[in-house]
Coordinates of C-alpha atoms (C1' of nucleotides) in Angstrom, one line a residue:
Chain A
M1 CA 212.8 98.3 80.5
S2 CA 212.6 97.3 84.1
M3 CA 210.7 99.8 86.3
K4 CA 212.7 102.3 88.4
N5 CA 213.0 101.0 91.9
V6 CA 210.9 98.0 92.7
P7 CA 211.7 96.6 96.2
D8 CA 213.3 93.1 96.1
I9 CA 210.6 91.9 98.4
V10 CA 207.9 92.8 95.9
V11 CA 209.8 91.1 93.0
G12 CA 210.0 88.0 95.3
R13 CA 206.3 87.8 95.5
L14 CA 205.6 88.0 91.8
P15 CA 206.5 84.3 91.2
L16 CA 203.9 83.3 93.9
Y17 CA 201.3 85.4 92.1
L18 CA 202.1 83.8 88.8
R19 CA 202.0 80.3 90.3
A20 CA 198.6 80.9 91.9
L21 CA 197.3 82.3 88.6
S22 CA 198.5 79.2 86.8
F23 CA 196.5 77.0 89.2
L24 CA 193.4 79.1 88.7
G25 CA 193.9 79.0 84.9
E26 CA 194.2 75.2 85.0
E27 CA 190.9 75.1 86.9
G28 CA 189.3 76.8 83.9
R29 CA 188.8 80.1 85.7
Q30 CA 188.9 83.3 83.7
V31 CA 189.1 86.1 86.2
T32 CA 190.2 86.6 89.8
S33 CA 190.5 89.4 92.4
S34 CA 193.2 90.6 94.7
Q35 CA 191.0 89.2 97.5
E36 CA 190.9 85.7 96.1
L37 CA 194.6 85.7 95.3
G38 CA 195.4 87.0 98.8
Q39 CA 193.2 84.3 100.3
K40 CA 195.1 81.6 98.5
L41 CA 198.5 83.0 99.3
G42 CA 198.0 84.3 102.8
I43 CA 198.8 87.9 101.6
S44 CA 196.6 90.9 102.0
P45 CA 194.6 92.1 99.0
A46 CA 196.0 95.6 99.5
Q47 CA 199.5 94.3 99.2
I48 CA 198.8 92.4 96.0
R49 CA 197.3 95.5 94.4
K50 CA 200.2 97.6 95.6
D51 CA 202.8 95.2 94.4
L52 CA 201.2 95.0 90.9
S53 CA 200.9 98.8 90.8
H54 CA 204.7 99.1 90.6
F55 CA 204.5 97.7 87.1
G56 CA 201.2 99.1 85.7
E57 CA 197.5 98.7 85.8
F58 CA 196.4 95.2 85.0
G59 CA 192.9 95.0 86.5
K60 CA 189.4 96.4 86.0
Q61 CA 187.4 98.0 88.7
G62 CA 184.5 96.0 89.8
T63 CA 185.7 92.9 87.9
G64 CA 189.2 92.1 89.0
Y65 CA 192.0 90.6 86.9
D66 CA 191.9 88.6 83.8
I67 CA 193.9 85.5 84.7
K68 CA 195.4 84.9 81.3
Y69 CA 196.3 88.5 80.8
L70 CA 197.8 89.1 84.2
S71 CA 199.8 85.8 83.8
E72 CA 201.2 87.0 80.5
Q73 CA 202.2 90.3 82.1
L74 CA 203.9 88.7 85.1
R75 CA 205.8 86.4 82.8
R76 CA 206.9 89.4 80.8
I77 CA 207.9 91.3 83.9
L78 CA 209.8 88.3 85.3
K79 CA 211.4 87.6 81.9
V80 CA 210.2 84.0 81.8
T81 CA 208.3 84.1 78.5
E82 CA 211.0 82.0 76.9
E83 CA 212.7 78.9 78.4
R84 CA 216.2 79.7 79.6
E85 CA 218.9 77.1 79.6
V86 CA 220.2 76.3 83.0
A87 CA 223.5 74.4 83.8
L88 CA 223.3 71.9 86.6
V89 CA 226.4 71.0 88.6
G90 CA 226.3 67.9 90.7
A91 CA 224.8 64.6 89.5
G92 CA 224.3 63.0 92.9
D93 CA 220.9 62.1 94.3
L94 CA 219.7 65.7 94.3
G95 CA 221.0 66.4 90.8
R96 CA 219.2 63.3 89.5
A97 CA 216.0 64.5 91.2
L98 CA 216.3 67.9 89.5
I99 CA 217.0 66.3 86.1
H100 CA 213.8 64.3 86.4
Y101 CA 211.8 67.2 87.9
E102 CA 209.0 68.1 85.5
G103 CA 208.2 71.4 87.2
F104 CA 210.6 73.5 85.2
A105 CA 208.7 73.0 81.9
G106 CA 206.6 75.9 81.0
K107 CA 207.9 78.0 83.9
G108 CA 210.8 79.5 82.1
F109 CA 213.7 77.0 82.6
R110 CA 215.2 74.0 81.0
I111 CA 218.2 72.1 82.3
A112 CA 220.6 72.0 79.4
L113 CA 223.9 70.8 80.7
V114 CA 224.9 68.5 83.6
F115 CA 228.3 68.5 85.2
D116 CA 230.0 66.4 87.9
S117 CA 233.6 66.0 89.1
N118 CA 233.4 62.3 90.0
P119 CA 235.2 60.3 87.3
Q120 CA 232.8 57.5 87.8
K121 CA 229.9 59.8 86.9
I122 CA 231.5 61.6 84.0
G123 CA 230.3 60.2 80.7
Q124 CA 227.4 58.4 82.4
T125 CA 223.9 59.1 81.0
I126 CA 221.2 60.4 83.2
G127 CA 217.9 61.0 81.5
P128 CA 218.7 62.8 78.3
F129 CA 222.1 64.0 79.5
E130 CA 225.6 62.9 79.3
V131 CA 227.4 64.0 82.5
L132 CA 230.2 66.4 81.6
D133 CA 233.4 66.9 83.6
S134 CA 233.2 69.9 86.0
E135 CA 236.6 70.9 84.7
S136 CA 235.0 72.0 81.5
I137 CA 232.4 74.2 83.1
E138 CA 234.2 77.4 82.1
T139 CA 234.5 76.6 78.4
I140 CA 231.2 74.8 77.8
V141 CA 228.9 77.1 79.8
A142 CA 230.6 80.2 78.3
D143 CA 230.4 78.9 74.8
R144 CA 226.7 78.2 75.1
G145 CA 226.1 81.6 76.7
I146 CA 224.2 80.1 79.7
E147 CA 223.4 82.7 82.4
M148 CA 221.8 80.5 85.1
A149 CA 223.0 77.5 87.1
I150 CA 221.9 75.2 89.8
V151 CA 224.6 74.0 92.2
A152 CA 223.9 70.6 93.8
V153 CA 227.3 69.6 95.1
P154 CA 228.7 69.1 98.6
A155 CA 229.4 72.3 100.7
S156 CA 233.1 71.6 100.4
A157 CA 233.0 71.9 96.6
A158 CA 230.5 74.7 96.2
Q159 CA 232.7 77.7 96.3
D160 CA 235.0 76.3 93.6
V161 CA 232.0 75.4 91.4
V162 CA 230.5 78.9 91.9
D163 CA 233.8 80.5 91.0
A164 CA 234.0 78.5 87.8
L165 CA 230.4 79.3 86.9
V166 CA 231.0 83.0 87.5
R167 CA 234.1 82.9 85.2
A168 CA 231.9 81.2 82.6
G169 CA 229.6 84.2 82.7
V170 CA 226.8 82.9 84.8
R171 CA 224.9 85.6 86.6
A172 CA 222.2 83.8 88.6
I173 CA 222.9 80.8 90.8
L174 CA 220.5 78.6 92.8
N175 CA 222.7 77.0 95.5
Y176 CA 221.6 73.8 97.3
A177 CA 224.9 73.5 99.1
P178 CA 224.6 74.6 102.8
I179 CA 227.1 77.4 102.6
T180 CA 227.1 81.1 101.9
V181 CA 229.2 81.6 98.8
K182 CA 231.1 84.7 97.7
V183 CA 230.2 86.1 94.3
P184 CA 231.1 89.4 92.6
A185 CA 228.6 92.2 92.5
G186 CA 226.1 91.6 89.7
V187 CA 225.9 87.9 90.3
Q188 CA 222.8 86.7 92.2
V189 CA 222.6 83.7 94.5
Q190 CA 219.5 82.1 96.0
Y191 CA 219.8 79.4 98.6
I192 CA 217.8 76.3 99.3
D193 CA 218.7 74.4 102.5
P194 CA 216.1 72.2 104.1
V195 CA 217.9 72.4 107.5
I196 CA 217.5 76.2 107.6
H197 CA 213.7 75.9 106.9
L198 CA 213.3 73.1 109.4
Q199 CA 215.2 75.0 112.1
K200 CA 213.0 78.1 111.5
M201 CA 210.0 76.1 112.4
T202 CA 211.2 74.2 115.5
Y203 CA 211.5 77.5 117.3
Y204 CA 207.7 77.7 117.3
L205 CA 207.1 74.1 118.4
Chain B
M1 CA 210.2 79.8 127.9
S2 CA 210.4 81.5 124.5
M3 CA 210.9 85.2 124.7
K4 CA 208.0 87.6 124.5
N5 CA 207.7 88.8 120.9
V6 CA 210.6 88.1 118.7
P7 CA 209.8 89.0 115.1
D8 CA 209.6 86.1 112.6
I9 CA 212.3 87.6 110.5
V10 CA 214.7 87.6 113.4
V11 CA 214.0 83.9 114.1
G12 CA 214.5 83.2 110.5
R13 CA 218.1 84.5 110.6
L14 CA 219.1 82.5 113.6
P15 CA 219.7 79.3 111.6
L16 CA 222.0 81.2 109.3
Y17 CA 224.0 82.4 112.3
L18 CA 224.2 78.9 113.6
R19 CA 225.3 77.5 110.3
A20 CA 228.1 80.2 110.0
L21 CA 229.2 79.5 113.5
S22 CA 229.4 75.8 112.7
F23 CA 231.7 76.4 109.8
L24 CA 233.9 78.7 111.9
G25 CA 234.1 76.0 114.6
E26 CA 235.0 73.4 112.1
E27 CA 237.9 75.6 111.0
G28 CA 239.2 75.5 114.5
R29 CA 238.2 79.1 115.4
Q30 CA 237.4 79.9 119.0
V31 CA 235.8 83.4 118.8
T32 CA 234.2 85.6 116.3
S33 CA 232.5 89.0 116.1
S34 CA 229.3 90.5 114.8
Q35 CA 231.5 92.1 112.1
E36 CA 232.9 88.8 110.9
L37 CA 229.6 87.0 110.9
G38 CA 228.0 89.9 109.1
Q39 CA 230.7 89.8 106.5
K40 CA 230.2 86.1 105.9
L41 CA 226.5 86.3 105.7
G42 CA 226.0 89.7 104.0
I43 CA 224.2 91.0 107.1
S44 CA 225.1 94.2 109.0
P45 CA 226.9 93.7 112.3
A46 CA 224.4 95.9 114.0
Q47 CA 221.6 93.7 112.9
I48 CA 223.3 90.6 114.2
R49 CA 223.8 92.2 117.6
K50 CA 220.2 93.4 117.7
D51 CA 218.9 90.0 116.7
L52 CA 220.9 88.3 119.4
S53 CA 219.9 90.9 122.0
H54 CA 216.3 89.6 121.8
F55 CA 217.4 86.5 123.6
G56 CA 220.1 87.6 126.0
E57 CA 223.7 88.7 126.2
F58 CA 226.1 86.3 124.6
G59 CA 229.2 88.3 123.8
K60 CA 232.0 90.1 125.6
Q61 CA 232.9 93.7 124.9
G62 CA 236.2 94.0 123.1
T63 CA 236.4 90.3 122.4
G64 CA 233.2 89.2 120.5
Y65 CA 231.5 85.9 120.8
D66 CA 232.7 82.5 121.9
I67 CA 231.8 80.3 119.0
K68 CA 231.0 77.2 120.9
Y69 CA 229.0 79.0 123.6
L70 CA 227.0 81.1 121.1
S71 CA 226.3 77.9 119.0
E72 CA 225.0 76.1 122.1
Q73 CA 222.8 79.1 123.0
L74 CA 221.4 79.3 119.5
R75 CA 220.7 75.5 119.4
R76 CA 218.9 75.9 122.7
I77 CA 216.8 78.9 121.4
L78 CA 216.0 77.1 118.2
K79 CA 215.3 73.9 120.1
V80 CA 217.6 71.8 118.0
T81 CA 219.7 70.4 120.8
E82 CA 218.2 66.9 120.3
E83 CA 217.5 65.2 117.1
R84 CA 213.8 65.3 116.2
E85 CA 212.2 62.6 114.1
V86 CA 210.8 63.7 110.8
A87 CA 208.3 61.9 108.6
L88 CA 209.0 62.0 104.9
V89 CA 206.1 61.6 102.5
G90 CA 207.1 60.8 98.9
A91 CA 209.7 58.3 97.9
G92 CA 210.3 59.6 94.4
D93 CA 213.6 61.0 93.2
L94 CA 213.5 63.9 95.6
G95 CA 212.4 61.7 98.5
R96 CA 215.4 59.4 97.8
A97 CA 217.7 62.4 97.7
L98 CA 216.4 63.5 101.1
I99 CA 216.8 60.0 102.5
H100 CA 220.5 60.0 101.4
Y101 CA 221.1 63.6 102.4
E102 CA 223.7 63.7 105.2
G103 CA 223.1 67.3 106.1
F104 CA 220.4 66.6 108.7
A105 CA 222.8 64.8 111.1
G106 CA 223.8 67.0 113.9
K107 CA 221.5 69.8 112.8
G108 CA 218.5 68.6 114.9
F109 CA 216.7 66.3 112.5
R110 CA 216.5 62.7 111.5
I111 CA 214.2 61.1 109.0
A112 CA 212.4 58.4 110.8
L113 CA 209.6 57.2 108.5
V114 CA 209.1 57.2 104.8
F115 CA 205.7 57.0 103.1
D116 CA 204.5 56.7 99.5
S117 CA 201.1 56.0 97.9
N118 CA 202.5 54.1 94.9
P119 CA 201.8 50.3 95.4
Q120 CA 205.0 49.6 93.5
K121 CA 207.0 51.6 96.1
I122 CA 205.3 50.4 99.2
G123 CA 207.3 47.8 100.9
Q124 CA 210.4 48.6 98.9
T125 CA 213.6 49.4 100.9
I126 CA 215.4 52.7 100.4
G127 CA 218.5 53.2 102.5
P128 CA 217.5 52.1 106.0
F129 CA 213.8 52.5 105.4
E130 CA 210.9 50.3 104.3
V131 CA 208.5 52.5 102.4
L132 CA 205.1 52.6 104.2
D133 CA 201.7 53.1 102.7
S134 CA 200.6 56.8 102.8
E135 CA 197.2 55.5 103.9
S136 CA 198.8 54.7 107.3
I137 CA 200.2 58.2 107.9
E138 CA 197.5 59.1 110.4
T139 CA 198.0 56.1 112.6
I140 CA 201.8 55.6 112.4
V141 CA 202.8 59.2 112.7
A142 CA 200.4 59.8 115.5
D143 CA 201.5 56.7 117.4
R144 CA 205.1 57.7 117.1
G145 CA 204.4 61.3 118.2
I146 CA 206.2 62.8 115.3
E147 CA 205.7 66.6 115.0
M148 CA 207.5 67.4 111.8
A149 CA 207.2 66.2 108.2
I150 CA 208.7 66.8 104.8
V151 CA 206.3 66.6 101.8
A152 CA 207.9 65.5 98.6
V153 CA 204.9 64.5 96.5
P154 CA 203.4 65.9 93.3
A155 CA 201.3 69.1 93.7
S156 CA 198.1 67.2 93.0
A157 CA 198.6 65.0 96.1
A158 CA 200.1 67.6 98.5
Q159 CA 196.9 68.9 100.1
D160 CA 195.7 65.4 101.0
V161 CA 199.0 64.4 102.4
V162 CA 199.2 67.6 104.4
D163 CA 195.7 67.0 105.7
A164 CA 196.6 63.5 106.9
L165 CA 199.8 64.8 108.5
V166 CA 197.8 67.5 110.4
R167 CA 195.3 64.9 111.6
A168 CA 198.3 62.8 112.8
G169 CA 199.4 65.8 114.9
V170 CA 202.2 67.2 112.8
R171 CA 202.7 70.8 113.5
A172 CA 205.5 71.8 111.2
I173 CA 205.7 70.9 107.5
L174 CA 208.4 71.5 104.9
N175 CA 206.6 71.4 101.6
Y176 CA 208.5 70.7 98.3
A177 CA 205.3 70.6 96.3
P178 CA 204.7 73.7 94.2
I179 CA 201.4 74.6 95.8
T180 CA 200.3 76.7 98.7
V181 CA 198.5 74.4 101.1
K182 CA 195.8 75.1 103.7
V183 CA 196.6 74.2 107.3
P184 CA 194.8 75.1 110.5
A185 CA 196.2 77.8 112.8
G186 CA 199.1 76.5 114.8
V187 CA 200.5 74.4 112.0
Q188 CA 203.5 75.9 110.3
V189 CA 204.5 75.4 106.7
Q190 CA 207.7 76.3 104.9
Y191 CA 208.0 76.0 101.1
I192 CA 210.8 75.0 98.8
D193 CA 210.2 75.4 95.1
P194 CA 213.2 75.9 92.8
V195 CA 211.1 77.5 90.2
I196 CA 210.1 80.3 92.5
H197 CA 213.8 81.0 93.4
L198 CA 214.8 80.9 89.7
Q199 CA 212.0 83.3 88.7
K200 CA 213.0 85.8 91.4
M201 CA 216.5 86.0 89.8
T202 CA 215.5 86.3 86.2
Y203 CA 213.9 89.6 86.9
Y204 CA 217.3 91.1 87.5
L205 CA 219.1 89.5 84.5
Chain C
dT1 C1' 171.7 101.7 88.5
dA2 C1' 173.8 99.0 92.5
dG3 C1' 177.5 96.3 93.7
dA4 C1' 182.2 95.2 93.4
dT5 C1' 186.9 95.9 93.0
dT6 C1' 190.7 98.5 91.3
dG7 C1' 194.8 101.8 91.9
dT8 C1' 196.6 105.1 95.0
dT9 C1' 197.2 108.0 99.0
dA10 C1' 198.2 108.7 103.6
dA11 C1' 198.8 106.7 108.0
dT12 C1' 200.6 103.1 110.5
dC13 C1' 203.6 99.8 111.6
dG14 C1' 207.9 97.4 111.9
dA15 C1' 212.7 96.6 110.7
dT16 C1' 217.3 98.4 110.0
dT17 C1' 221.0 101.3 110.9
dA18 C1' 224.0 104.7 113.1
dA19 C1' 226.0 106.0 117.1
dC20 C1' 227.9 105.5 121.5
dA21 C1' 228.4 104.5 126.5
dA22 C1' 229.9 100.5 128.8
dT23 C1' 233.5 97.5 129.4
dC24 C1' 236.4 93.6 128.4
Chain D
dT1 C1' 246.2 101.5 129.4
dA2 C1' 244.6 101.6 124.4
dG3 C1' 241.9 99.2 121.3
dA4 C1' 238.1 96.6 120.2
dT5 C1' 233.5 95.2 120.4
dT6 C1' 229.3 94.6 122.7
dG7 C1' 224.3 95.8 123.9
dT8 C1' 221.1 99.4 123.4
dT9 C1' 219.0 103.7 122.2
dA10 C1' 217.1 106.8 119.0
dA11 C1' 216.7 108.0 114.3
dT12 C1' 216.0 106.5 109.8
dC13 C1' 214.2 103.9 106.5
dG14 C1' 211.0 101.0 104.2
dA15 C1' 207.0 98.0 104.0
dT16 C1' 202.2 97.1 105.0
dT17 C1' 197.6 98.4 105.7
dA18 C1' 193.3 101.1 105.8
dA19 C1' 190.5 103.8 103.4
dC20 C1' 188.3 105.7 99.5
dA21 C1' 187.6 108.0 95.0
dA22 C1' 187.3 106.3 90.5
dT23 C1' 185.0 103.4 87.6
dC24 C1' 183.7 99.0 85.4

DNA sequence: TAGATTGTTAATCGATTAACAATC
DNA sequence: TAGATTGTTAATCGATTAACAATC
């Protein structure tokens, strides 16, 4: 199904295209062009057309791209047409923020389980969730067939949590802990660390 | 002061090197090598040496790098030897999580001001902060000479907040709102959006 | 038709890697 | 010394851009 050999960096831009298209759609727009998208995203029009050409032909010469159609195609390519269940580990401040975050809806994800290892938090109710014991990650996540997880625990706990998730069959992890974790081949990890982003910028100040 | 023309992508890796060195230091280690760092970060040793060579010579043949010394040099290069004050806009769940986040300490940043536009939140105390009215961003941030900010408001409010920050003299913004914002040349923006990271990974599932 | 914009090719540009002399 | 690892060069690899025929 997925095209032969699309560079990672190209795949990484598709979600940005999809997000920009969503905004245009919400503004009631019907069509757009590689030029307009590029303008909004700070990416050259040529690059956008080249990126899309890895997956097919989605535009019309002289007209541009139908926003709804291209959005559908990108959702299909990215496999976010359905909402996937995501396990969240860590019910601290960040975990709570993620539970209450409304930005997942309609973008392909839904938090389905929440774990924490703190006995004071286990059993507690946060939003629509009862916090489960992290000890049960392996059994519950595996039973439910969940493939994605978000790790929002302290750095010291992150590797153990990731190991448990991997044993449970999770194949994609978004890690908020400020540590590079080890995972077997075939398991993907993405990192979010505000310090890293801030430090990148101070160099240029 | 800053070296001629170091590629962005190289600058972007320096914080990762610094973070890895910090961990090694905390483990009591004295020296490391490009090979070990590469192993931990999933980056080739040659690339690490090349990256560092943009800024000087920090290692010893046959031995490797003194962890403390290289850390100091990287902190100097990244300009995170002192703690910079950061303005936080948005005192919702995410804002609270950032206020309570302990990972900024010692990494070069300290949240110094917190703003929100919700009258119910203004004046409230969160951790050590009184929440200030977003209307006062321009005056207060400018008075205090703050150059960096974190935006943790809904997408619909983000551009206005960014505009106010820019008018206040902020030159580096970490934006958690899922929207690409417009800023004048000379102002940097970094983005954190969990949906984007998750969507990148589903492609490979 | 005239104007606009795609998809694609070829050229350019830049980043990564392999290899090794230098040297600790 | 022998072994290890740096800093750097040159080669390779890959990504971006410019340009344009095709065509809506």
